[in-house]
Coordinates of C-alpha atoms in Angstrom, one line a residue:
M1 CA -0.9 26.7 25.5
R2 CA -3.2 25.7 22.4
V3 CA -3.6 21.5 23.1
Q4 CA -6.0 19.2 20.8
R5 CA -9.7 18.3 21.7
A6 CA -9.5 14.3 21.8
A7 CA -11.2 13.2 18.9
T8 CA -15.5 12.6 19.3
P9 CA -16.0 8.9 17.8
R10 CA -18.8 9.8 16.1
P11 CA -19.7 8.1 12.1
R12 CA -20.9 10.0 10.0
R13 CA -22.2 9.8 6.5
V14 CA -20.1 10.8 3.8
R15 CA -21.3 11.6 0.0
A16 CA -19.5 9.8 -2.4
T17 CA -17.8 10.8 -6.2
L18 CA -19.3 7.8 -7.6
T19 CA -23.1 7.7 -8.9
S20 CA -24.9 4.6 -8.6
T21 CA -25.1 3.7 -12.3
A22 CA -21.4 4.3 -12.0
A23 CA -21.5 2.2 -9.6
F24 CA -23.5 -0.8 -10.3
V25 CA -21.1 -0.9 -13.9
V26 CA -18.1 -1.0 -12.0
L27 CA -19.1 -4.2 -10.6
A28 CA -21.0 -5.5 -12.9
A29 CA -17.0 -5.6 -15.0
L30 CA -14.9 -7.0 -11.7
V31 CA -17.7 -10.2 -11.5
P32 CA -16.2 -12.8 -13.2
A33 CA -17.4 -16.3 -14.8
T34 CA -15.9 -19.2 -12.0
A35 CA -14.4 -20.0 -9.4
S36 CA -10.4 -20.2 -10.2
A37 CA -9.0 -23.9 -10.0
S38 CA -7.6 -25.6 -7.6
D39 CA -4.3 -27.1 -8.7
T40 CA -1.1 -25.4 -8.6
Q41 CA 1.9 -25.2 -10.5
E42 CA 5.4 -24.5 -8.4
V43 CA 8.0 -22.2 -9.9
D44 CA 11.3 -22.0 -9.0
A45 CA 13.5 -20.0 -11.6
E46 CA 17.2 -19.5 -11.2
L47 CA 17.7 -16.3 -13.8
P48 CA 20.9 -14.3 -14.9
Y49 CA 20.5 -10.9 -14.7
V50 CA 23.4 -8.1 -15.0
C51 CA 23.1 -5.3 -12.4
A52 CA 25.1 -1.6 -12.2
F53 CA 26.9 -1.3 -9.0
P54 CA 29.1 1.7 -8.5
S55 CA 32.0 0.5 -9.5
G56 CA 30.6 -1.1 -13.0
K57 CA 28.3 -3.5 -14.6
A58 CA 27.8 -7.2 -12.6
P59 CA 26.4 -11.1 -13.4
V60 CA 23.7 -11.6 -10.3
T61 CA 21.9 -14.1 -10.0
V62 CA 18.2 -14.0 -9.0
R63 CA 15.8 -17.0 -8.2
I64 CA 11.8 -16.2 -8.1
S65 CA 9.5 -18.9 -6.6
A66 CA 5.9 -18.4 -6.8
E67 CA 2.8 -20.6 -7.2
F68 CA 0.5 -20.3 -10.4
P69 CA -2.8 -22.0 -11.1
Q70 CA -3.2 -25.1 -14.0
R71 CA -5.3 -23.5 -15.3
F72 CA -7.4 -20.5 -15.6
R73 CA -11.2 -19.8 -17.2
A74 CA -12.0 -16.5 -19.2
G75 CA -12.6 -13.6 -17.9
E76 CA -11.2 -14.5 -14.2
A77 CA -9.2 -13.8 -12.3
F78 CA -6.1 -15.2 -10.3
T79 CA -3.2 -14.2 -8.0
P80 CA 0.6 -15.8 -8.3
T81 CA 0.8 -16.9 -4.7
G82 CA 4.4 -17.9 -1.9
V83 CA 6.0 -15.3 -4.8
T84 CA 10.0 -14.9 -3.3
T85 CA 12.9 -13.1 -4.5
A86 CA 16.5 -14.2 -3.6
V87 CA 19.0 -12.5 -4.8
E88 CA 22.8 -13.4 -4.8
L89 CA 25.2 -10.9 -5.2
P90 CA 28.6 -12.2 -5.3
A91 CA 31.7 -11.0 -3.3
E92 CA 32.9 -8.8 -5.0
A93 CA 29.1 -7.0 -5.5
V94 CA 28.9 -6.9 -2.0
A95 CA 32.5 -4.9 -1.0
D96 CA 31.1 -2.5 -3.8
L97 CA 27.9 -1.0 -1.7
P98 CA 28.4 1.7 -0.1
L99 CA 27.2 0.5 3.1
R100 CA 29.6 2.6 5.1
D101 CA 30.0 0.4 7.5
A102 CA 26.5 -1.1 8.7
S103 CA 26.2 -4.9 9.8
E104 CA 23.0 -5.3 8.8
V105 CA 20.4 -3.7 5.4
R106 CA 17.5 -4.5 4.9
A107 CA 16.1 -4.5 1.2
R108 CA 13.5 -3.9 -1.2
T109 CA 12.2 -4.8 -4.7
A110 CA 11.0 -4.2 -7.9
L111 CA 10.3 -7.5 -10.2
A112 CA 8.4 -6.0 -13.9
V113 CA 7.0 -9.0 -15.4
D114 CA 5.6 -9.3 -18.2
V115 CA 1.9 -10.7 -18.5
A116 CA 0.6 -11.4 -22.1
Q117 CA -2.1 -13.5 -24.0
D118 CA -2.4 -13.5 -28.0
S119 CA -0.8 -10.6 -29.4
A120 CA -2.2 -8.6 -25.8
A121 CA 0.7 -7.7 -23.0
A122 CA 0.3 -6.3 -19.5
T123 CA 3.3 -5.4 -16.9
A124 CA 3.2 -6.6 -13.4
T125 CA 5.4 -4.6 -10.7
W126 CA 6.2 -7.7 -8.6
R127 CA 7.0 -5.9 -4.6
G128 CA 9.6 -7.6 -1.5
D129 CA 11.1 -6.6 1.0
S130 CA 13.2 -8.8 4.0
G131 CA 14.0 -8.1 7.4
P132 CA 17.3 -7.2 8.6
V133 CA 20.0 -9.5 7.2
A134 CA 23.8 -9.5 8.7
L135 CA 26.6 -8.0 6.0
P136 CA 29.5 -10.3 6.5
E137 CA 32.6 -9.7 6.5
S138 CA 33.7 -10.9 3.2
G139 CA 32.2 -13.3 0.7
P140 CA 29.0 -13.1 -0.9
L141 CA 25.4 -12.0 0.1
T142 CA 21.3 -12.8 -0.2
L143 CA 18.4 -11.1 -0.3
T144 CA 15.3 -12.9 0.0
T145 CA 11.8 -11.1 -0.6
T146 CA 8.2 -11.6 -0.1
G147 CA 5.4 -9.9 -0.6
G148 CA 1.9 -9.6 -2.3
V149 CA 1.4 -9.3 -5.9
P150 CA -1.5 -8.5 -8.0
S151 CA -4.1 -10.4 -9.8
V152 CA -4.6 -11.1 -13.0
T153 CA -7.1 -11.6 -15.8
G154 CA -7.7 -13.9 -19.1
R155 CA -10.2 -11.8 -21.2
S156 CA -9.6 -14.7 -23.9
D157 CA -9.4 -18.6 -24.2
G158 CA -5.4 -18.3 -25.0
A159 CA -2.7 -19.2 -22.9
L160 CA -1.3 -16.7 -20.2
T161 CA 2.5 -16.2 -20.5
F162 CA 4.8 -14.6 -17.7
T163 CA 8.3 -13.3 -18.2
A164 CA 10.6 -12.1 -15.5
G165 CA 11.6 -8.5 -17.1
V166 CA 14.5 -5.6 -14.8
L167 CA 14.4 -5.3 -11.3
A168 CA 15.0 -3.4 -9.6
I169 CA 16.9 -3.4 -5.6
D170 CA 16.6 -0.5 -2.9
L171 CA 18.6 -1.2 0.1
T172 CA 18.7 1.0 3.5
P173 CA 21.5 0.1 6.1
G174 CA 21.2 -0.3 10.1
P175 CA 18.6 -2.6 11.9
E176 CA 15.0 -1.4 11.7
D177 CA 15.4 0.2 14.6
D178 CA 18.0 2.5 13.1
A179 CA 15.9 3.1 10.2
G180 CA 14.7 5.9 12.0
S181 CA 13.2 9.3 9.2
G182 CA 15.9 8.0 6.7
A183 CA 18.4 11.0 7.6
G184 CA 21.6 10.3 7.4
T185 CA 21.4 6.7 6.4
G186 CA 21.5 6.7 2.2
S187 CA 19.4 3.6 0.0
P188 CA 22.0 2.3 -2.4
A189 CA 19.7 1.7 -5.6
V190 CA 21.3 -1.5 -7.4
D191 CA 19.3 -1.6 -11.2
C192 CA 19.2 -4.8 -13.1
A193 CA 18.1 -5.7 -16.3
L194 CA 18.2 -9.6 -17.7
A195 CA 21.0 -11.4 -18.6
A196 CA 20.8 -11.7 -22.9
D197 CA 21.3 -14.7 -22.3
A198 CA 18.7 -16.4 -19.5
P199 CA 16.8 -19.5 -19.8
D200 CA 13.5 -18.8 -21.7
K201 CA 14.6 -15.6 -21.9
G202 CA 13.4 -15.3 -18.1
L203 CA 9.4 -17.6 -18.7
L204 CA 8.6 -17.8 -15.1
A205 CA 5.0 -19.7 -16.5
T206 CA 2.7 -20.5 -18.6
V207 CA -1.2 -20.9 -18.1
P208 CA -3.1 -22.4 -20.1
A209 CA -7.1 -21.2 -20.8
V210 CA -9.6 -24.1 -19.8
P211 CA -11.3 -25.3 -23.2
D212 CA -13.7 -23.2 -25.1
A213 CA -14.9 -21.0 -21.7
P214 CA -16.6 -18.0 -22.8
G215 CA -14.2 -15.2 -23.5
A216 CA -14.1 -11.8 -24.4
G217 CA -12.3 -12.5 -27.5
G218 CA -9.4 -9.6 -28.8
T219 CA -9.2 -7.8 -24.8
S220 CA -5.3 -7.6 -23.1
P221 CA -4.3 -9.9 -20.2
A222 CA -3.7 -7.2 -17.3
P223 CA -3.0 -7.4 -13.8
G224 CA -5.3 -6.1 -12.0
G225 CA -8.1 -7.2 -14.5
T226 CA -7.6 -4.5 -16.6
A227 CA -7.4 -4.8 -19.9
S228 CA -5.0 -2.8 -21.1
A229 CA -5.4 -0.4 -24.1
P230 CA -3.6 -1.8 -27.7
A231 CA 0.5 0.1 -28.1
D232 CA -0.3 3.0 -30.0
G233 CA -3.8 3.5 -27.8
P234 CA -4.6 5.5 -25.2
R235 CA -2.8 4.6 -22.7
D236 CA 0.7 5.4 -24.7
R237 CA -0.7 8.9 -25.1
Q238 CA -1.7 9.7 -22.1
G239 CA 2.0 8.4 -20.4
E240 CA 3.4 10.8 -23.6
R241 CA 1.3 14.1 -22.0
S242 CA 1.9 13.2 -18.6
S243 CA 5.4 13.2 -19.0
E244 CA 5.1 16.9 -20.6
V245 CA 3.7 18.1 -17.9
P246 CA 5.9 20.6 -15.6
E247 CA 7.2 20.1 -12.1
N248 CA 5.0 23.2 -10.6
A249 CA 2.1 22.4 -14.0
P250 CA -1.5 24.5 -11.7
G251 CA -3.6 22.6 -11.0
T252 CA -0.4 19.5 -9.6
A253 CA 0.5 18.9 -6.3
A254 CA 3.0 20.1 -6.1
D255 CA 1.4 23.7 -5.7
R256 CA -0.4 22.7 -2.4
D257 CA 0.2 22.3 0.6
V258 CA 0.9 18.3 1.1
P259 CA 3.8 15.7 0.5
P260 CA 4.3 14.5 -3.0
C261 CA 1.7 11.0 -4.5
R262 CA 3.2 9.8 -7.5
Y263 CA 3.7 6.6 -9.2
D264 CA 7.6 7.3 -11.4
E265 CA 9.5 4.8 -12.9
R266 CA 10.7 2.7 -10.2
N267 CA 7.7 2.6 -8.9
P268 CA 5.2 2.5 -12.0
P269 CA 1.4 1.9 -11.9
T270 CA -0.2 -1.3 -13.4
P271 CA -3.7 -0.3 -14.6
L272 CA -5.2 -1.1 -11.6
S273 CA -3.0 1.0 -8.8
L274 CA -4.3 3.3 -7.0
N275 CA -2.9 7.2 -5.4
A276 CA -5.1 8.8 -2.0
Y277 CA -4.1 11.4 1.0
V278 CA -5.3 10.8 3.6
T279 CA -5.4 11.7 7.2
G280 CA -7.6 12.1 10.5
Y281 CA -6.5 12.7 14.3
A282 CA -5.6 10.4 17.3
N283 CA -6.3 9.8 20.6
V284 CA -3.9 9.8 23.2
K285 CA -5.8 9.2 26.7
K286 CA -3.2 9.6 28.9
Q287 CA -2.8 12.8 27.4
K288 CA -7.5 13.4 27.3
A289 CA -6.1 14.6 24.0
A290 CA -5.1 14.3 19.7
S291 CA -3.1 14.3 17.7
Y292 CA -3.5 15.9 13.9
L293 CA -1.8 13.7 11.7
P294 CA -1.3 15.9 8.6
P295 CA -1.6 14.5 4.9
S296 CA 0.3 11.7 4.0
C297 CA -0.1 9.6 0.8
V298 CA -0.8 5.5 0.0
L299 CA 0.2 4.1 -3.3
I300 CA -2.3 1.1 -3.4
D301 CA -2.1 -2.0 -5.6
G302 CA -5.5 -2.7 -7.5
G303 CA -7.5 -5.9 -7.2
E304 CA -10.6 -7.6 -8.3
F305 CA -13.5 -8.6 -6.2
Q306 CA -14.4 -12.0 -6.4
I307 CA -16.5 -14.4 -5.0
P308 CA -15.4 -16.1 -1.9
V309 CA -14.4 -19.8 -2.9
D310 CA -15.1 -21.3 1.0
E311 CA -18.7 -19.9 2.0
P312 CA -21.9 -21.1 0.9
F313 CA -23.5 -19.8 -1.7
D314 CA -25.9 -17.2 -0.6
P315 CA -29.5 -17.5 -2.1
E316 CA -30.9 -13.6 -1.1
H317 CA -27.1 -11.3 -1.6
L318 CA -24.9 -11.8 -4.2
V319 CA -21.3 -11.7 -2.4
M320 CA -18.6 -9.8 -3.1
V321 CA -15.0 -9.9 -1.4
L322 CA -11.5 -7.8 -2.3
E323 CA -7.8 -8.3 -1.4
T324 CA -5.5 -5.9 -2.1
Y325 CA -2.3 -4.0 -0.5
G326 CA -0.8 -1.1 -0.2
E327 CA 1.6 1.1 1.8
L328 CA 2.9 5.2 2.9
S329 CA 5.0 6.9 1.1
Y330 CA 6.7 9.7 1.9
Q331 CA 10.2 10.9 -0.2
G332 CA 10.7 7.0 -0.6
R333 CA 9.4 5.8 2.7
R334 CA 7.3 3.7 4.1
Q335 CA 6.3 6.6 6.9
T336 CA 4.1 9.8 6.8
P337 CA 5.7 12.9 7.0
P338 CA 6.5 13.8 10.4
Y339 CA 4.2 15.7 12.5
D340 CA 4.1 18.0 15.9
S341 CA 2.1 16.9 18.9
T342 CA 1.4 19.4 22.0
F343 CA 0.0 17.7 24.9
L344 CA 0.2 18.8 28.5
S345 CA 1.7 16.2 30.4
F346 CA 0.7 15.5 33.7
D347 CA -1.6 18.0 33.5
F348 CA 1.0 20.3 34.0
A349 CA 4.3 20.6 31.5
P350 CA 3.9 21.2 28.1
V351 CA 5.3 18.7 25.4
K352 CA 6.0 19.0 22.1
A353 CA 7.0 15.4 20.4
T354 CA 7.5 15.9 16.5
M355 CA 7.0 12.1 15.6
V356 CA 6.3 10.2 12.6
L357 CA 4.9 6.7 12.0
R358 CA 6.5 4.3 10.1
Q359 CA 5.0 1.1 8.2
T360 CA 7.3 -1.8 9.4
G361 CA 4.9 -4.5 6.9
P362 CA 2.7 -5.4 3.8
M363 CA -0.5 -3.0 4.0
R364 CA -3.9 -5.6 4.0
I365 CA -6.6 -4.2 2.6
D366 CA -9.5 -6.2 2.5
A367 CA -13.6 -5.3 1.5
R368 CA -16.7 -7.5 2.0
M369 CA -19.9 -6.0 -0.1
K370 CA -23.7 -7.8 -0.3
M371 CA -25.6 -6.5 -2.5
R372 CA -29.3 -8.0 -1.9
F373 CA -30.7 -8.9 -4.9
S374 CA -34.9 -7.9 -4.2
D375 CA -33.8 -4.0 -3.8
L376 CA -29.7 -4.1 -4.8
F377 CA -29.2 -2.3 -1.7
M378 CA -25.1 -2.5 -1.2
T379 CA -23.1 -2.6 2.0
T380 CA -19.7 -2.8 1.5
E381 CA -17.3 -3.3 4.5
T382 CA -13.6 -2.5 4.7
H383 CA -10.8 -3.9 7.1
V384 CA -7.4 -1.9 6.8
R385 CA -4.5 -4.0 8.4
V386 CA -0.8 -1.8 8.9
P387 CA 1.7 -2.3 11.4
L388 CA 2.6 0.8 12.0
V389 CA 5.5 2.3 15.1
A390 CA 5.7 5.6 15.8
Q391 CA 8.6 7.6 16.0
V392 CA 9.6 10.4 17.9
T393 CA 12.3 12.6 16.7
A394 CA 12.5 15.2 18.6
L395 CA 11.3 16.6 22.2
E396 CA 10.9 19.8 24.2
V397 CA 9.6 19.4 27.6
N398 CA 8.5 23.1 28.7
G399 CA 10.3 24.8 26.0
T400 CA 13.8 22.6 26.6
P401 CA 15.4 20.4 24.3
L402 CA 15.8 17.1 25.0
D403 CA 17.8 15.4 22.7
V404 CA 15.9 11.2 22.5
G405 CA 18.6 9.5 19.9
P406 CA 18.0 8.4 16.3
G407 CA 16.5 5.7 18.2
C408 CA 13.6 6.8 19.8
R409 CA 10.0 4.7 18.8
T410 CA 7.7 1.7 19.8
E411 CA 8.9 -1.6 21.5
T412 CA 6.7 -2.4 18.4
S413 CA 3.6 -1.8 16.4
L414 CA 0.4 0.0 17.7
T415 CA -1.9 -3.1 18.0
S416 CA -5.7 -3.6 17.5
A417 CA -8.3 -6.0 18.5
D418 CA -8.3 -7.7 15.1
P419 CA -11.6 -9.5 14.5
D420 CA -10.0 -12.3 12.5
P421 CA -6.8 -13.4 14.9
A422 CA -6.0 -16.6 13.9
K423 CA -5.8 -15.5 9.8
H424 CA -4.2 -12.2 10.7
P425 CA -1.8 -12.9 13.6
G426 CA 1.3 -10.4 14.9
D427 CA 1.0 -6.9 16.2
H428 CA -0.8 -4.4 13.3
V429 CA -3.5 -1.4 13.8
V430 CA -6.4 -2.1 12.0
L431 CA -9.2 0.0 10.5
Y432 CA -13.1 -0.1 9.7
G433 CA -15.1 1.7 6.9
K434 CA -18.4 0.7 6.3
A435 CA -20.2 1.7 2.9
E436 CA -24.1 1.5 2.1
Q437 CA -25.7 2.3 -1.4
V438 CA -30.1 3.4 -2.2
L439 CA -29.8 2.5 -5.3
G440 CA -30.6 5.4 -7.4
Q441 CA -28.9 7.1 -4.5
D442 CA -24.2 8.2 -3.6
V443 CA -22.6 6.1 -1.4
T444 CA -22.7 6.2 1.7
G445 CA -19.6 6.0 4.2
Y446 CA -16.0 4.1 2.7
T447 CA -14.8 2.6 0.0
I448 CA -11.6 1.7 -1.5
L449 CA -12.1 4.2 -4.3
T450 CA -14.5 6.8 -3.3
G451 CA -11.9 7.1 0.5
G452 CA -14.4 8.1 3.2
P453 CA -13.7 7.9 7.0
L454 CA -11.6 4.8 8.3
S455 CA -11.8 4.3 12.8
G456 CA -9.9 2.0 15.1
E457 CA -8.8 1.7 18.4
V458 CA -4.8 1.2 19.8
T459 CA -2.8 -0.1 22.2
I460 CA 0.4 2.5 22.5
P461 CA 3.1 0.2 23.2
A462 CA 5.7 1.4 26.2
F463 CA 8.8 3.4 24.2
T464 CA 12.4 2.2 24.1
G465 CA 15.7 4.3 22.7
C466 CA 14.6 7.3 24.3
G467 CA 17.9 9.4 24.8
T468 CA 21.4 10.3 24.8
D469 CA 24.2 10.2 26.6
G470 CA 22.6 8.3 29.7
E471 CA 19.9 9.8 29.9
D472 CA 16.9 7.4 29.7
L473 CA 13.5 9.4 28.3
D474 CA 11.6 6.1 27.6
R475 CA 10.1 5.9 31.3
L476 CA 9.0 9.3 30.2
L477 CA 7.5 8.6 27.2
T478 CA 5.9 5.2 27.9
A479 CA 4.2 6.7 31.2
S480 CA 3.2 10.4 29.3
V481 CA 1.5 8.2 25.8
S482 CA 1.7 4.4 26.3
G483 CA -1.4 2.3 26.2
P484 CA -4.6 1.3 26.0
G485 CA -8.0 2.8 24.3
N486 CA -6.2 4.8 22.0
Y487 CA -9.3 6.3 19.7
I488 CA -8.4 7.1 15.6
K489 CA -9.7 8.7 13.1
Q490 CA -8.8 8.9 9.4
V491 CA -10.3 9.7 6.8
Q492 CA -9.3 8.7 2.6
G493 CA -10.0 11.3 -0.1
Q494 CA -11.4 10.4 -3.6
T495 CA -8.7 7.9 -5.4
C496 CA -6.3 8.5 -8.3
T497 CA -6.4 5.8 -11.2
P498 CA -2.8 7.1 -12.8
L499 CA -3.3 5.0 -15.8
V500 CA -6.6 5.8 -16.4
P501 CA -7.6 9.7 -14.7
V502 CA -10.1 11.5 -14.4
F503 CA -9.5 14.9 -14.0
E504 CA -11.5 17.7 -13.2
S505 CA -14.1 19.7 -15.7
P506 CA -17.6 21.2 -15.8
D507 CA -19.5 17.8 -15.9
T508 CA -16.8 15.8 -14.1
K509 CA -15.2 16.1 -10.3
G510 CA -11.7 15.6 -10.5
Q511 CA -9.5 12.8 -9.0
C512 CA -6.2 13.1 -10.3
T513 CA -4.3 16.1 -10.3
E514 CA -2.9 17.2 -14.3
D515 CA 0.4 15.3 -13.0
L516 CA -1.5 12.3 -12.4
Q517 CA -2.1 13.1 -8.2
P518 CA -5.0 12.3 -5.8
Y519 CA -6.8 15.9 -6.7
Q520 CA -8.7 15.3 -4.2
I521 CA -6.9 16.4 -0.4
P522 CA -9.1 15.2 2.3
V523 CA -10.3 16.9 5.9
A524 CA -9.8 16.0 8.9
E525 CA -13.3 15.6 10.7
R526 CA -13.1 14.6 15.1

């Protein structure tokens, strides 16, 4: 039988697609003017919505909480914090949901927030997730979601306004343990619109500019700090063009051996949204072999590099940091595609397991850039943190199928030693990447925009819920796989920015396919 050789933890320099000149142009555009104001204003808005349930429309109350700065300075980014969306479903709406006798439900929300400044406007998407919530036998149900949101940059000295818009609610019945690969669970979706009599037409907050702040008057505010185009400009024309691309047009991801990786109407991109493929190998130390991780889609909420406000000034370097969030995406679920792993268990028994990695919480991406003033030499270090549960969906031992059941998985997330455990507690995987750039040369290594190699080491927890009809397979899988010291090496491809796409041409390396999916499919490295 064929067994994959273990991945070798050997760094490899990867040439990036951005030239030195382009990198510094991007950097200059991202430098904020000053640190953000520390004072905040708290918002707790209770708004009426009308939601479309299977039997018809019904009123719903939505409570939106967040903290905004008291004021901002033109050209500097800020991020609303403490964002919470609580949806109060009336009893008749709960009874109307097709949840098939589930005892619990989990919710994901996507709230469109209109950001306006003077005559310019952009739309941000505030996404949130809830833990399992017990379904009442009767009566109302409140679902509360939390999550990270895009940063915002005002480009002039006019006040910024934030207004709640349409809301999408995805519901998954059953506890997290029973989510499995999604087969047979169903995922009812509910679309909601702001009621016509909503107070102040859904206005959440107004953030005035610092008086006499220097700005780039006339440009638009945008989530993530990118100016949006006028209503009749290139952005709208791009939207019209992309909607006409056939499903299987040449050059799209549909005619390649990878799953789709795109934003859609239920999950629209913001001006700095990114999508990319990742692939790689993960060692299983006990088996002295590696498991191949197929190309998987990652959707990233774009952010903006900012000068850290909690660090002393470095006279020799320009230091900037980035905090952004992402999620795996496969058939509407936060997971990898299913993949097969084959090993010689205990050195003699061939074992084939079909698995998925499921994301159970936010994926956080932290980057730190240092540019030396003396020679403009730049380094960027990136940490990706994500909780991942390994789920086994099928198992064969020596060619004989064993029924693992629908809930066979690791007890907790795979875990890594975090370099900052006080700031990032809990069980999660940590992957690290580093990039360097010499003036006049291409980037080598990993950046979030250009991709590259990421590596880490994880402990695989014990397995639980494996087996049916009284047969307990937990100990077999735990003995075969679980334990520390499992090296991971992943390679992220060049990202695509759907609202500012770069297509393949004789003079340009492609970043996006014609239907706005990642052009580059990375190749796994050992």
